[in-house]
Amino acid sequence: MDDTVSSQVRSETDLVKMNLELQELRAQQLDLKVRNENLQKEVNQLRRENAQLKRMPLFVASVVEVMGDGEVYLRQQGNNQEYLTTVNEELQKTLKPGTKVAVNNALSVVKIIGSVFDARVRVMELEASPDVTFEQIGGLRQEIEEVREAVEYPLTRPEVFRRLGVEPPKGILLHGPPGTGKTLIAKAVAHQARATFIRMSGSELVHKFIGEGAQLVRELFQLARERAPSIIFIDEIDAIASMRTHDGTSGSAEVQRTLMQLLAEMDGFDNRGDIRIMAATNRLDMLDLAILRPGRFDRVLRIPLPDEGARREILKIHTRSMKVGEVDLEDLVKGTESGTGADLQAICREAGMNAVRRGADAVEQQDFTAALAKVRSEPSLRDDRMYR
Ligand code: ATP
């Protein structure tokens, strides 16, 4: 009986305790409800502020580096101003060097616009394997052979170099007047080696992609690694590697950084790897000697104006697919001294157009004579880019 009484008393005390706990929990719940309401108000307020911020004009910046602790190093486009800002953990995970972001007045990242990938597509020309062959190049036998030795054979016969312990040149620089076939040779070598051809224009890099030069150079080498075997062809390299860049004028620091990146990429490069580097310039005299040091562009090759024999060959190449009547090509060969391959191509194209205009059955001497006069008087016709 005693036992029953004591257990009854225990359960009553338990009940009282539980009741107290319940009251306590209810009080806590009420508390949390109030806090929740307050937080909800805060969220709504922040949402309103956020929407307000997004309505304000935003600036475009690109990510230079993602540092630790949520810090991001940004470079604003247009004025090239650089600064550090902090982003939340989630955003930090999605940002990479080159990502384009929108920043507000307070320089906080508001949203991601895209990556630098689109820029790289615009500035780089990529061909899986160009369709240019050596048969499409007139003259330049010796030059072509030298380029093949330095660029093609290390890709197609690496074992010969390994067996002989010979280091192929790291980079090859072609120089000479515009329109003499430098790009053509690079493409034909890529075709022969079944390599990806990646062309980047130095001047476009400097003028159109201010603030992104160094990053694009990094991307260029990255792309070449992904698509190996590949041949990188940097056209108008003088735009990024000219001595003028030391004069401290505006933009020169940026160009200097682009050049430094290029040199760093080349220095960290294996000569015997499956990526070859070529460059071209019309202004060898203006080049910064740093790029001609051993281990960089250590083979320099002049691509001259075509001589008589080469001009004959080039004219034949560019009239190959035309229906040509009684035409004395020798007259043209003689009349085009100091003309480039691009001039000769322009003459053939113009002659063809003249024949089309006449409604003729074949391209005749008169068409070539008129074309020669026209191309001589209008140097812009030499630029085949006009016709692309
Ligand atoms: P730039 O310095 O202006 O870039 P480039 O030396 O690279 O000029 P290319 O782009 O190779 O010149 O040549 C332009 C065009 O001229 C070619 O597409 C080709 O049609 C013609 N051409 C130039 N040289 C030759 C050549 N040796 N044989 C046949 N065609 C040629």
Short mmCIF file of C-alpha atoms and ligand atoms in Angstrom, two decimals:
data_model
loop_
_atom_site.label_atom_id
_atom_site.label_comp_id
_atom_site.label_asym_id
_atom_site.label_seq_id
_atom_site.Cartn_x
_atom_site.Cartn_y
_atom_site.Cartn_z
CA MET A 1 0.00 0.00 0.00
CA ASP A 2 2.82 2.33 0.94
CA ASP A 3 4.36 1.57 -2.38
CA THR A 4 1.25 2.58 -4.25
CA VAL A 5 1.06 5.93 -2.42
CA SER A 6 4.67 6.78 -3.07
CA SER A 7 4.43 5.95 -6.78
CA GLN A 8 1.29 8.11 -7.00
CA VAL A 9 3.15 11.03 -5.39
CA ARG A 10 6.08 10.53 -7.85
CA SER A 11 3.81 10.62 -10.87
CA GLU A 12 2.12 13.76 -9.56
CA THR A 13 5.49 15.47 -9.12
CA ASP A 14 6.46 14.27 -12.63
CA LEU A 15 3.25 15.71 -13.97
CA VAL A 16 3.92 19.05 -12.29
CA LYS A 17 7.48 19.04 -13.70
CA MET A 18 6.28 18.21 -17.17
CA ASN A 19 3.70 20.92 -16.96
CA LEU A 20 6.39 23.39 -16.03
CA GLU A 21 8.55 22.19 -18.95
CA LEU A 22 5.58 22.54 -21.28
CA GLN A 23 5.02 26.09 -20.13
CA GLU A 24 8.70 26.80 -20.61
CA LEU A 25 8.61 25.37 -24.16
CA ARG A 26 5.49 27.38 -24.95
CA ALA A 27 7.25 30.52 -23.81
CA GLN A 28 10.25 29.63 -25.96
CA GLN A 29 8.00 28.96 -28.94
CA LEU A 30 6.41 32.35 -28.53
CA ASP A 31 9.83 33.89 -28.33
CA LEU A 32 10.96 32.14 -31.49
CA LYS A 33 7.80 33.18 -33.27
CA VAL A 34 8.49 36.81 -32.44
CA ARG A 35 12.13 36.45 -33.55
CA ASN A 36 11.02 34.72 -36.72
CA GLU A 37 8.64 37.57 -37.50
CA ASN A 38 11.40 40.08 -36.91
CA LEU A 39 13.81 38.17 -39.15
CA GLN A 40 11.14 37.89 -41.82
CA LYS A 41 10.75 41.66 -41.69
CA GLU A 42 14.51 42.03 -42.02
CA VAL A 43 14.58 39.67 -45.03
CA ASN A 44 11.81 41.65 -46.71
CA GLN A 45 13.70 44.86 -46.06
CA LEU A 46 16.92 43.38 -47.51
CA ARG A 47 15.02 42.07 -50.52
CA ARG A 48 13.67 45.52 -51.16
CA GLU A 49 17.16 47.01 -50.82
CA ASN A 50 18.61 44.35 -53.09
CA ALA A 51 15.99 45.01 -55.75
CA GLN A 52 16.69 48.71 -55.40
CA LEU A 53 20.44 48.10 -55.85
CA LYS A 54 19.84 45.96 -58.90
CA ARG A 55 17.82 48.74 -60.47
CA MET A 56 20.81 51.09 -60.29
CA PRO A 57 23.29 51.05 -63.19
CA LEU A 58 25.89 48.37 -62.66
CA PHE A 59 29.53 48.22 -63.72
CA VAL A 60 31.10 45.29 -65.48
CA ALA A 61 34.24 43.80 -64.00
CA SER A 62 36.18 40.63 -64.51
CA VAL A 63 37.60 38.40 -61.82
CA VAL A 64 41.39 38.45 -61.75
CA GLU A 65 41.83 36.09 -58.83
CA VAL A 66 39.70 34.37 -56.21
CA MET A 67 41.51 34.67 -52.89
CA GLY A 68 40.76 33.00 -49.56
CA ASP A 69 38.16 34.16 -47.02
CA GLY A 70 35.65 35.22 -49.62
CA GLU A 71 37.89 37.91 -51.06
CA VAL A 72 37.88 38.44 -54.80
CA TYR A 73 40.30 40.53 -56.83
CA LEU A 74 38.37 42.34 -59.58
CA ARG A 75 39.28 44.54 -62.50
CA GLN A 76 36.66 46.94 -63.73
CA GLN A 77 36.25 47.11 -67.48
CA GLY A 78 36.70 50.39 -69.26
CA ASN A 79 38.81 52.14 -66.65
CA ASN A 80 40.87 49.09 -65.63
CA GLN A 81 40.57 50.00 -61.96
CA GLU A 82 41.47 47.08 -59.72
CA TYR A 83 40.07 46.34 -56.28
CA LEU A 84 39.33 43.69 -53.71
CA THR A 85 35.82 42.92 -52.63
CA THR A 86 34.17 40.26 -50.51
CA VAL A 87 31.53 37.82 -51.70
CA ASN A 88 29.52 35.13 -49.93
CA GLU A 89 30.69 31.54 -49.85
CA GLU A 90 28.21 30.35 -52.47
CA LEU A 91 29.20 33.01 -54.99
CA GLN A 92 32.88 32.45 -54.31
CA LYS A 93 32.54 28.84 -55.43
CA THR A 94 31.23 29.85 -58.85
CA LEU A 95 33.75 32.60 -59.54
CA LYS A 96 36.89 31.83 -61.53
CA PRO A 97 39.59 34.05 -63.02
CA GLY A 98 38.01 35.51 -66.13
CA THR A 99 34.39 35.37 -64.95
CA LYS A 100 32.56 38.57 -65.85
CA VAL A 101 30.45 40.05 -63.07
CA ALA A 102 28.21 43.06 -62.52
CA VAL A 103 29.16 45.23 -59.55
CA ASN A 104 27.14 48.02 -57.98
CA ASN A 105 28.18 51.45 -56.76
CA ALA A 106 29.50 49.96 -53.54
CA LEU A 107 31.64 47.60 -55.67
CA SER A 108 29.83 44.51 -54.42
CA VAL A 109 29.22 41.70 -56.86
CA VAL A 110 25.51 41.69 -57.74
CA LYS A 111 25.43 38.98 -60.38
CA ILE A 112 27.50 36.85 -62.74
CA ILE A 113 27.26 37.87 -66.39
CA GLY A 114 29.31 35.17 -68.05
CA SER A 115 32.81 33.90 -68.49
CA VAL A 116 35.70 35.16 -70.57
CA PHE A 117 35.07 32.15 -72.79
CA ASP A 118 33.01 34.25 -75.22
CA ALA A 119 35.88 36.71 -75.56
CA ARG A 120 38.32 33.92 -76.19
CA VAL A 121 36.10 32.58 -78.96
CA ARG A 122 36.03 36.03 -80.54
CA VAL A 123 39.76 36.68 -80.32
CA MET A 124 40.97 33.22 -81.27
CA GLU A 125 40.48 31.48 -84.54
CA LEU A 126 40.49 27.73 -84.18
CA GLU A 127 40.62 25.19 -86.98
CA ALA A 128 40.68 21.49 -86.22
CA SER A 129 43.01 20.95 -89.17
CA PRO A 130 43.19 23.73 -91.78
CA ASP A 131 42.63 22.71 -95.39
CA VAL A 132 45.63 24.66 -96.72
CA THR A 133 48.29 22.46 -98.33
CA PHE A 134 51.85 23.18 -99.46
CA GLU A 135 50.65 22.97 -103.09
CA GLN A 136 48.75 26.19 -102.48
CA ILE A 137 51.91 28.11 -101.67
CA GLY A 138 54.03 29.54 -104.46
CA GLY A 139 57.81 29.76 -103.95
CA LEU A 140 59.17 29.78 -100.37
CA ARG A 141 60.57 26.22 -100.64
CA GLN A 142 63.51 26.82 -98.33
CA GLU A 143 61.37 28.71 -95.81
CA ILE A 144 58.71 26.01 -95.78
CA GLU A 145 61.34 23.35 -95.15
CA GLU A 146 62.75 25.32 -92.22
CA VAL A 147 59.30 25.72 -90.69
CA ARG A 148 58.58 22.02 -91.15
CA GLU A 149 61.81 21.11 -89.36
CA ALA A 150 61.04 23.36 -86.42
CA VAL A 151 57.29 22.87 -86.13
CA GLU A 152 56.02 19.85 -88.00
CA TYR A 153 58.70 17.23 -87.42
CA PRO A 154 58.81 17.62 -83.62
CA LEU A 155 55.08 16.83 -83.71
CA THR A 156 55.12 14.02 -86.24
CA ARG A 157 58.54 12.44 -85.59
CA PRO A 158 59.34 13.19 -81.95
CA GLU A 159 61.30 9.94 -81.64
CA VAL A 160 63.97 11.19 -84.09
CA PHE A 161 64.60 14.24 -81.92
CA ARG A 162 64.63 12.09 -78.77
CA ARG A 163 67.01 9.53 -80.28
CA LEU A 164 69.45 12.18 -81.40
CA GLY A 165 69.06 14.22 -78.21
CA VAL A 166 68.19 17.27 -80.28
CA GLU A 167 66.05 20.03 -78.79
CA PRO A 168 63.80 21.56 -81.44
CA PRO A 169 63.49 25.35 -81.39
CA LYS A 170 60.89 26.49 -78.92
CA GLY A 171 59.21 29.12 -81.01
CA ILE A 172 59.55 30.24 -84.59
CA LEU A 173 59.03 33.81 -85.67
CA LEU A 174 58.17 34.64 -89.27
CA HIS A 175 58.75 38.18 -90.40
CA GLY A 176 58.36 40.00 -93.66
CA PRO A 177 56.00 42.28 -95.57
CA PRO A 178 52.25 41.78 -95.14
CA GLY A 179 50.60 39.34 -97.53
CA THR A 180 53.66 37.21 -98.26
CA GLY A 181 52.20 33.94 -96.99
CA LYS A 182 53.17 33.76 -93.30
CA THR A 183 49.72 32.67 -92.15
CA LEU A 184 49.46 30.38 -95.15
CA ILE A 185 52.66 28.51 -94.17
CA ALA A 186 51.51 28.14 -90.56
CA LYS A 187 48.16 26.71 -91.69
CA ALA A 188 49.76 24.34 -94.20
CA VAL A 189 52.13 23.02 -91.53
CA ALA A 190 49.19 22.47 -89.17
CA HIS A 191 47.38 20.61 -91.96
CA GLN A 192 50.40 18.44 -92.68
CA ALA A 193 50.93 17.65 -88.98
CA ARG A 194 47.18 17.06 -88.47
CA ALA A 195 47.36 19.55 -85.66
CA THR A 196 44.79 22.00 -84.36
CA PHE A 197 45.57 25.50 -85.61
CA ILE A 198 44.89 28.26 -83.10
CA ARG A 199 45.43 31.80 -84.32
CA MET A 200 45.43 34.81 -82.06
CA SER A 201 45.86 38.34 -83.31
CA GLY A 202 48.19 40.43 -81.17
CA SER A 203 46.61 43.71 -82.22
CA GLU A 204 43.05 42.54 -81.52
CA LEU A 205 44.15 41.30 -78.15
CA VAL A 206 45.56 44.69 -77.27
CA HIS A 207 42.87 46.91 -78.76
CA LYS A 208 39.65 44.99 -78.21
CA PHE A 209 40.27 43.14 -75.00
CA ILE A 210 41.69 45.73 -72.69
CA GLY A 211 42.19 44.27 -69.26
CA GLU A 212 41.90 40.69 -70.47
CA GLY A 213 45.15 40.29 -72.40
CA ALA A 214 47.11 38.24 -69.87
CA GLN A 215 44.08 36.10 -69.09
CA LEU A 216 43.47 35.42 -72.79
CA VAL A 217 47.10 34.40 -73.28
CA ARG A 218 46.67 31.95 -70.39
CA GLU A 219 43.48 30.67 -72.02
CA LEU A 220 45.24 30.38 -75.39
CA PHE A 221 47.81 27.98 -73.96
CA GLN A 222 45.14 26.14 -72.01
CA LEU A 223 43.13 25.66 -75.21
CA ALA A 224 46.27 24.47 -77.02
CA ARG A 225 46.85 21.88 -74.28
CA GLU A 226 43.24 20.68 -74.48
CA ARG A 227 43.40 20.38 -78.27
CA ALA A 228 46.95 19.01 -78.61
CA PRO A 229 48.65 18.32 -80.91
CA SER A 230 48.30 21.96 -81.75
CA ILE A 231 50.05 24.90 -83.32
CA ILE A 232 49.64 28.32 -81.76
CA PHE A 233 50.03 31.14 -84.25
CA ILE A 234 50.28 34.64 -82.81
CA ASP A 235 49.82 37.10 -85.64
CA GLU A 236 51.05 40.71 -85.33
CA ILE A 237 53.03 39.82 -82.24
CA ASP A 238 54.59 43.30 -82.35
CA ALA A 239 51.35 44.65 -80.82
CA ILE A 240 52.13 42.86 -77.55
CA ALA A 241 55.91 42.61 -77.80
CA SER A 242 56.97 45.98 -79.07
CA MET A 243 59.74 48.06 -77.47
CA ARG A 244 57.28 50.95 -77.43
CA THR A 245 55.45 49.28 -74.57
CA HIS A 246 58.21 50.46 -72.24
CA ASP A 247 57.47 54.13 -72.72
CA GLY A 248 54.94 54.33 -69.94
CA THR A 249 52.04 55.52 -72.09
CA SER A 250 48.50 54.57 -71.15
CA GLY A 251 47.74 50.94 -71.65
CA SER A 252 51.41 50.03 -71.69
CA ALA A 253 51.29 48.40 -68.26
CA GLU A 254 48.48 46.21 -69.50
CA VAL A 255 50.39 45.29 -72.69
CA GLN A 256 53.44 44.59 -70.58
CA ARG A 257 51.45 42.19 -68.42
CA THR A 258 50.18 40.41 -71.54
CA LEU A 259 53.75 40.03 -72.79
CA MET A 260 54.94 38.79 -69.38
CA GLN A 261 52.22 36.17 -69.42
CA LEU A 262 53.27 35.05 -72.89
CA LEU A 263 56.92 34.78 -71.82
CA ALA A 264 55.95 32.90 -68.66
CA GLU A 265 53.86 30.44 -70.69
CA MET A 266 56.73 29.90 -73.13
CA ASP A 267 59.30 29.50 -70.35
CA GLY A 268 57.24 26.83 -68.66
CA PHE A 269 56.94 24.89 -71.83
CA ASP A 270 58.42 21.60 -72.97
CA ASN A 271 60.19 21.97 -76.37
CA ARG A 272 59.44 18.39 -77.20
CA GLY A 273 55.78 18.52 -76.23
CA ASP A 274 52.91 18.34 -78.66
CA ILE A 275 52.29 22.07 -78.85
CA ARG A 276 54.33 24.26 -81.17
CA ILE A 277 54.39 28.04 -81.11
CA MET A 278 54.66 30.31 -84.12
CA ALA A 279 54.37 34.06 -84.43
CA ALA A 280 54.45 36.58 -87.24
CA THR A 281 55.29 40.25 -87.57
CA ASN A 282 55.82 42.87 -90.23
CA ARG A 283 57.91 44.94 -87.79
CA LEU A 284 60.88 42.89 -86.61
CA ASP A 285 62.73 46.13 -85.88
CA MET A 286 60.18 47.07 -83.22
CA LEU A 287 60.27 43.84 -81.26
CA ASP A 288 61.30 43.67 -77.64
CA LEU A 289 64.48 41.58 -77.56
CA ALA A 290 63.12 39.65 -74.58
CA ILE A 291 60.99 37.55 -76.91
CA LEU A 292 63.94 36.62 -79.13
CA ARG A 293 66.04 35.15 -76.30
CA PRO A 294 67.00 31.47 -76.46
CA GLY A 295 64.16 29.33 -75.24
CA ARG A 296 61.58 31.73 -76.66
CA PHE A 297 61.33 32.63 -80.34
CA ASP A 298 64.75 31.22 -81.02
CA ARG A 299 64.34 30.73 -84.73
CA VAL A 300 63.66 33.82 -86.78
CA LEU A 301 62.81 33.36 -90.42
CA ARG A 302 62.38 36.02 -93.07
CA ILE A 303 59.53 35.51 -95.53
CA PRO A 304 60.56 37.59 -98.53
CA LEU A 305 58.60 39.13 -101.37
CA PRO A 306 58.13 36.57 -104.13
CA ASP A 307 60.78 36.58 -106.88
CA GLU A 308 59.94 36.02 -110.53
CA GLY A 309 59.69 32.25 -110.23
CA ALA A 310 57.53 32.46 -107.11
CA ARG A 311 55.22 35.04 -108.73
CA ARG A 312 54.73 32.71 -111.68
CA GLU A 313 53.81 29.88 -109.33
CA ILE A 314 51.46 32.04 -107.26
CA LEU A 315 49.65 33.26 -110.38
CA LYS A 316 49.23 29.67 -111.53
CA ILE A 317 47.88 28.67 -108.12
CA HIS A 318 45.29 31.43 -108.10
CA THR A 319 44.17 30.85 -111.69
CA ARG A 320 44.08 27.07 -111.28
CA SER A 321 40.34 26.86 -110.84
CA MET A 322 39.50 29.61 -113.35
CA LYS A 323 38.65 29.20 -116.98
CA VAL A 324 41.43 31.24 -118.52
CA GLY A 325 41.60 32.10 -122.26
CA GLU A 326 44.68 33.14 -124.23
CA VAL A 327 46.59 34.84 -121.45
CA ASP A 328 50.30 35.53 -121.33
CA LEU A 329 51.06 35.10 -117.65
CA GLU A 330 54.68 36.16 -118.27
CA ASP A 331 53.52 39.71 -118.85
CA LEU A 332 51.91 39.65 -115.43
CA VAL A 333 54.94 38.05 -113.81
CA LYS A 334 57.09 40.91 -115.13
CA GLY A 335 54.53 43.57 -114.33
CA THR A 336 54.15 42.61 -110.68
CA GLU A 337 57.68 43.07 -109.42
CA SER A 338 57.64 43.92 -105.69
CA GLY A 339 54.07 42.66 -105.48
CA THR A 340 53.15 40.23 -102.69
CA GLY A 341 51.27 36.94 -102.85
CA ALA A 342 48.21 38.77 -101.59
CA ASP A 343 48.54 41.31 -104.46
CA LEU A 344 48.72 38.50 -107.00
CA GLN A 345 45.71 36.81 -105.49
CA ALA A 346 43.81 40.12 -105.62
CA ILE A 347 44.74 40.58 -109.30
CA CYS A 348 43.44 37.12 -110.19
CA ARG A 349 40.23 37.72 -108.27
CA GLU A 350 39.69 41.12 -109.90
CA ALA A 351 40.39 39.67 -113.35
CA GLY A 352 37.76 37.00 -112.68
CA MET A 353 35.27 39.67 -111.62
CA ASN A 354 35.99 41.66 -114.80
CA ALA A 355 35.20 38.60 -116.91
CA VAL A 356 31.98 38.02 -114.96
CA ARG A 357 30.98 41.63 -115.57
CA ARG A 358 31.64 41.24 -119.31
CA GLY A 359 29.58 38.07 -119.36
CA ALA A 360 32.57 36.38 -121.02
CA ASP A 361 33.21 32.64 -121.43
CA ALA A 362 36.75 32.87 -120.10
CA VAL A 363 39.05 35.26 -118.27
CA GLU A 364 41.14 37.04 -120.89
CA GLN A 365 44.29 39.15 -121.05
CA GLN A 366 42.29 42.38 -120.99
CA ASP A 367 40.72 41.32 -117.67
CA PHE A 368 44.14 40.78 -116.13
CA THR A 369 45.50 44.05 -117.51
CA ALA A 370 42.59 46.00 -116.01
CA ALA A 371 42.91 44.10 -112.73
CA LEU A 372 46.63 44.86 -112.50
CA ALA A 373 45.97 48.59 -112.96
CA LYS A 374 43.18 48.54 -110.39
CA VAL A 375 45.11 46.67 -107.69
CA ARG A 376 48.11 48.95 -108.22
CA SER A 377 45.97 52.04 -107.71
CA GLU A 378 43.92 50.66 -104.82
CA PRO A 379 46.20 49.01 -102.27
CA SER A 380 43.17 48.15 -100.11
CA LEU A 381 42.19 45.53 -102.67
CA ARG A 382 45.17 43.54 -101.54
CA ASP A 383 43.52 42.95 -98.24
CA ASP A 384 41.69 39.74 -98.85
CA ARG A 385 39.89 40.20 -95.53
CA MET A 386 37.63 42.59 -97.45
CA TYR A 387 36.26 39.62 -99.32
CA ARG A 388 35.75 37.24 -96.47
P1 ATP B 1 49.86 39.50 -92.82
O1 ATP B 1 51.21 39.89 -92.34
O2 ATP B 1 49.09 40.65 -93.40
O3 ATP B 1 49.07 38.67 -91.85
P2 ATP B 1 50.66 37.14 -94.24
O4 ATP B 1 52.09 37.17 -94.63
O5 ATP B 1 50.28 36.28 -93.10
O6 ATP B 1 50.10 38.59 -94.10
P3 ATP B 1 48.85 35.54 -95.69
O7 ATP B 1 47.64 35.84 -94.86
O8 ATP B 1 49.48 34.23 -95.55
O9 ATP B 1 49.88 36.70 -95.53
O10 ATP B 1 48.48 35.77 -97.22
C1 ATP B 1 47.31 36.44 -97.66
C2 ATP B 1 46.79 35.79 -98.91
O11 ATP B 1 47.71 36.03 -99.98
C3 ATP B 1 46.69 34.29 -98.79
O12 ATP B 1 45.42 33.88 -98.38
C4 ATP B 1 47.01 33.79 -100.19
O13 ATP B 1 45.84 33.73 -100.94
C5 ATP B 1 47.88 34.88 -100.78
N1 ATP B 1 49.31 34.50 -100.74
C6 ATP B 1 50.29 35.12 -100.06
N2 ATP B 1 51.48 34.52 -100.26
C7 ATP B 1 51.25 33.50 -101.11
C8 ATP B 1 52.07 32.48 -101.68
N3 ATP B 1 53.38 32.44 -101.46
N4 ATP B 1 51.47 31.57 -102.48
C9 ATP B 1 50.16 31.61 -102.74
N5 ATP B 1 49.33 32.53 -102.21
C10 ATP B 1 49.85 33.48 -101.42
#
